[in-house]
CSV table of C-alpha atoms in Angstrom, one decimal:
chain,number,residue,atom,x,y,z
J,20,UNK,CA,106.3,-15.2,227.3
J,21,UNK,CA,104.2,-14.1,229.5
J,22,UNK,CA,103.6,-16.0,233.3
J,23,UNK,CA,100.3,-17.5,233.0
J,24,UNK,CA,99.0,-20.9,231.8
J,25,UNK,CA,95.1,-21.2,231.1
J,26,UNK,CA,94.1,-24.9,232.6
J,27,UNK,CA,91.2,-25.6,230.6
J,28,UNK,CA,90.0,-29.3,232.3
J,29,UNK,CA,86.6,-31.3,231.2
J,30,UNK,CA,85.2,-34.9,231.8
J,31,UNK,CA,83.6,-34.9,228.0
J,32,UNK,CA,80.2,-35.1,229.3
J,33,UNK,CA,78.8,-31.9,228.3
J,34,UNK,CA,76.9,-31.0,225.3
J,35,UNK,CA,79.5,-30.7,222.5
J,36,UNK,CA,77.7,-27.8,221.5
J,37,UNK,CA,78.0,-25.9,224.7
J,38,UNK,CA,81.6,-27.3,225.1
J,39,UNK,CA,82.8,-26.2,221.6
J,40,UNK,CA,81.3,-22.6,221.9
J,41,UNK,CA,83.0,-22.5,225.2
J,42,UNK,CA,86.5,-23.7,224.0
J,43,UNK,CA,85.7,-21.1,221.1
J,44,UNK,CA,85.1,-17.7,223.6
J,45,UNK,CA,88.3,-18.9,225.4
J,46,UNK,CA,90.4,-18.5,222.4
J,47,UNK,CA,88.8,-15.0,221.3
J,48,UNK,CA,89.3,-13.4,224.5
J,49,UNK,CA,93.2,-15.2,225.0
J,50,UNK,CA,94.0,-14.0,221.9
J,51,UNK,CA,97.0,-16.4,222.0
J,52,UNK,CA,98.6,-14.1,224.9
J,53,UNK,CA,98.5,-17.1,227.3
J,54,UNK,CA,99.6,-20.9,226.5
J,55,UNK,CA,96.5,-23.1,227.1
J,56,UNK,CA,96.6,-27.1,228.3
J,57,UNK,CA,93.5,-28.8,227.9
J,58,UNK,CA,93.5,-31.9,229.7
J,59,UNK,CA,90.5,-34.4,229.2
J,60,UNK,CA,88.9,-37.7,229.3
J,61,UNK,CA,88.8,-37.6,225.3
J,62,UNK,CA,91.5,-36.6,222.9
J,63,UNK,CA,90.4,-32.6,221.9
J,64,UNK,CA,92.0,-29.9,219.8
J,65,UNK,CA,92.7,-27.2,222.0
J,66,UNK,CA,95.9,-26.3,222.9
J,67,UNK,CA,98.1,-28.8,224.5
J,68,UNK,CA,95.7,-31.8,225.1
J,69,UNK,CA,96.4,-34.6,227.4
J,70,UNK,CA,94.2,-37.2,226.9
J,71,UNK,CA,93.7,-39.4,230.5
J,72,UNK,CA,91.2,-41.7,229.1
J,73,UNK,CA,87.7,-42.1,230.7
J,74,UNK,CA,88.6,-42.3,234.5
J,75,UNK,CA,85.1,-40.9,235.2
J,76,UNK,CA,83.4,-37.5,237.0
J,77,UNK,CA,84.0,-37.4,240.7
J,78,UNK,CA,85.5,-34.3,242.5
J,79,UNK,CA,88.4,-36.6,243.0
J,80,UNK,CA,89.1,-37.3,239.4
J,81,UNK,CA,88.9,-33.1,238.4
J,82,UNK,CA,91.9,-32.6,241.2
J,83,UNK,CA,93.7,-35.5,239.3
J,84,UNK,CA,93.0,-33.9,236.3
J,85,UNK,CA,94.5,-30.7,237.7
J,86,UNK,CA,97.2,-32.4,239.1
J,87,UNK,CA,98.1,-33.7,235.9
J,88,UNK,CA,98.0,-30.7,233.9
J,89,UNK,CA,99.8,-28.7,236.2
J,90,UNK,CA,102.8,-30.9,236.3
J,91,UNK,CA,103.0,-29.6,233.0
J,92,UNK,CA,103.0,-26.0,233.2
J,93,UNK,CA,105.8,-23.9,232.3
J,94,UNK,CA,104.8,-20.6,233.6
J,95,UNK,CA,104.8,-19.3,237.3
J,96,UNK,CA,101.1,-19.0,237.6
J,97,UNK,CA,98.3,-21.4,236.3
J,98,UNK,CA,94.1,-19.8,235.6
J,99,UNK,CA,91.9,-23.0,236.3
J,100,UNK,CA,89.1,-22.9,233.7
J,101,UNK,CA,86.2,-25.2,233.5
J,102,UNK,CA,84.6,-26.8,230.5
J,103,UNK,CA,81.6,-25.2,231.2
J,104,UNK,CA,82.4,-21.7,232.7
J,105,UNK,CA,82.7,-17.8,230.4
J,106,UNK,CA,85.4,-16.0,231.5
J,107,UNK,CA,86.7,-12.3,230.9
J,108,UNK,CA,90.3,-11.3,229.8
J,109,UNK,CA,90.2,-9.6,232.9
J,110,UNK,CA,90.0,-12.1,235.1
J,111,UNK,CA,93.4,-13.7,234.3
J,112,UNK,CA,95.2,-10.1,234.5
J,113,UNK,CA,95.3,-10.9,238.3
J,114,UNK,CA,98.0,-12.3,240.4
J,115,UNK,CA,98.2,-14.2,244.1
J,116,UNK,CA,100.6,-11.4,246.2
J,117,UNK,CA,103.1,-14.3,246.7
J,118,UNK,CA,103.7,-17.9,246.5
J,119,UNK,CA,101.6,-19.7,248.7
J,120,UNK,CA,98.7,-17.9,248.1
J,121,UNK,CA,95.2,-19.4,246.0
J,122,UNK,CA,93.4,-16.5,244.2
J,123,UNK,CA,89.9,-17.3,243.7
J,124,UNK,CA,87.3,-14.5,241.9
J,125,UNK,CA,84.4,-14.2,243.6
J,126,UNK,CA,82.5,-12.0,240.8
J,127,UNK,CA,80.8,-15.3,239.9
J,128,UNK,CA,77.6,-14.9,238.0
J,129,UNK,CA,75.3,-18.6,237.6
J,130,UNK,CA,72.7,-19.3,235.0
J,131,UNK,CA,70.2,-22.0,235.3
J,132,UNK,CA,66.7,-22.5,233.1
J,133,UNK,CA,67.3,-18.6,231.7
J,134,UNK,CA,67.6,-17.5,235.5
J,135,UNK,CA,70.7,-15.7,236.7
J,136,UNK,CA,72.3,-15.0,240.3
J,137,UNK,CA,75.6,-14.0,241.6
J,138,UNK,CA,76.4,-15.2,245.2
J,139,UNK,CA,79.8,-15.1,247.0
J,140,UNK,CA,81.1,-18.8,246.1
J,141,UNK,CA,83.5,-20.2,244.4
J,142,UNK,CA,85.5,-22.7,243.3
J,143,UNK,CA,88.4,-24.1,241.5
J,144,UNK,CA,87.1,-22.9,238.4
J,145,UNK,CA,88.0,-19.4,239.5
J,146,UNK,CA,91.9,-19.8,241.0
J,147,UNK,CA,94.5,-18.6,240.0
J,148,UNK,CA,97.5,-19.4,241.5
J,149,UNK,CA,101.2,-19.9,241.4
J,150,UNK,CA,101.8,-23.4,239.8
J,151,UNK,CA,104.4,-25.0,242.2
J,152,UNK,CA,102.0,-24.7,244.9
J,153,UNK,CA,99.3,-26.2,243.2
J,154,UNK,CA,101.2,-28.8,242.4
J,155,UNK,CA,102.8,-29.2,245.7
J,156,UNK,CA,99.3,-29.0,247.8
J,157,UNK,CA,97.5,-31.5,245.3
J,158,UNK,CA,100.7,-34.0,245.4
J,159,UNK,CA,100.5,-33.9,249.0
J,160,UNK,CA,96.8,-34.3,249.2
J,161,UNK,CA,96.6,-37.4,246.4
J,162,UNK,CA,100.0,-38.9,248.7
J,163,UNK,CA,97.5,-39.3,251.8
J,164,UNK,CA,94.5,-40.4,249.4
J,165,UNK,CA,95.7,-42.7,246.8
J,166,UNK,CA,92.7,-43.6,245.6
J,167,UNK,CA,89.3,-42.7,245.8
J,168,UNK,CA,87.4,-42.6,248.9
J,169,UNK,CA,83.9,-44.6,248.4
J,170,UNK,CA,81.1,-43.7,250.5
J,171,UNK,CA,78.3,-46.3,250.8
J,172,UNK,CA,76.9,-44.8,248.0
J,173,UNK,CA,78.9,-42.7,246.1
J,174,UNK,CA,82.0,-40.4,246.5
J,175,UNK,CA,82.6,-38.6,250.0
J,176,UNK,CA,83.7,-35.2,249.2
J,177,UNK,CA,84.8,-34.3,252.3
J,178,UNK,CA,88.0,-36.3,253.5
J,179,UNK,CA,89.8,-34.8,250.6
């Protein structure tokens, strides 16, 4: 077996379309070399789906959803992969140099109304990392936020 889980995570809101042919790349290019949990807001067939029912989109909600699939991950290292991101076999032949270390690809390229740009950000949607830390950094963060923090508004980002 080898030592990498794909973490596919989605909220169900995008375009089934775009979601299926998504879900569809990520099998060709796995190949089955690499066990995949799914872990969504609505039961889907890909891999091993956990279903957390509708808890809603907030950036709070995708770390639970992390969390969640995480906590049941077999291998040493986890590949986060978005709903609505392409990704090359590649990228998950990489490895954090040691244990308490968050990988994140920076070869990112972003496509919006037929215009494409690559910039130097990232985000979850590129790490890979070993799975006990994951686990133990998100535990510890959703252990000091229990619940979500509401702005006046809308969700505060930044006290997470």
């Amino acid at each position: 077996m080898e030592d990498l889980t794909l973490l596919y995570y989605t909220s169900n809101k995008i375009d089934n379309t775009v979601a299926t042919n998504v879900r569809e790349h990520l099998l060709k290019i796995n190949n089955n070399k690499y066990p995949i949990i799914s872990v969504s807001q609505k039961p889907i067939d890909f891999g091993e789906n956990i279903c957390v029912g509708e808890i809603g989109v907030s950036s709070y909600n995708l770390y639970k959803q992390i969390l969640i699939g995480a906590q049941n991950v077999k291998t040493k290292f986890i590949a986060c992969c978005e709903d609505d991101a392409l990704y090359t076999m590649e990228h998950f032949s990489f490895r954090p140099p040691d244990e308490k270390t968050f990988l994140y690809n920076i070869n990112m390229w972003f496509a919006e109304d037929i215009q494409f740009w690559h910039k130097n950000e990232t985000g979850m949607l590129t790490c890979i990392c070993p799975t006990s830390y994951l686990i133990e950094t998100l535990e510890a963060r959703f252990k000091k936020f229990p619940s979500q923090i509401q702005g006046k508004d809308k969700e505060v980002y930044r006290y997470f």
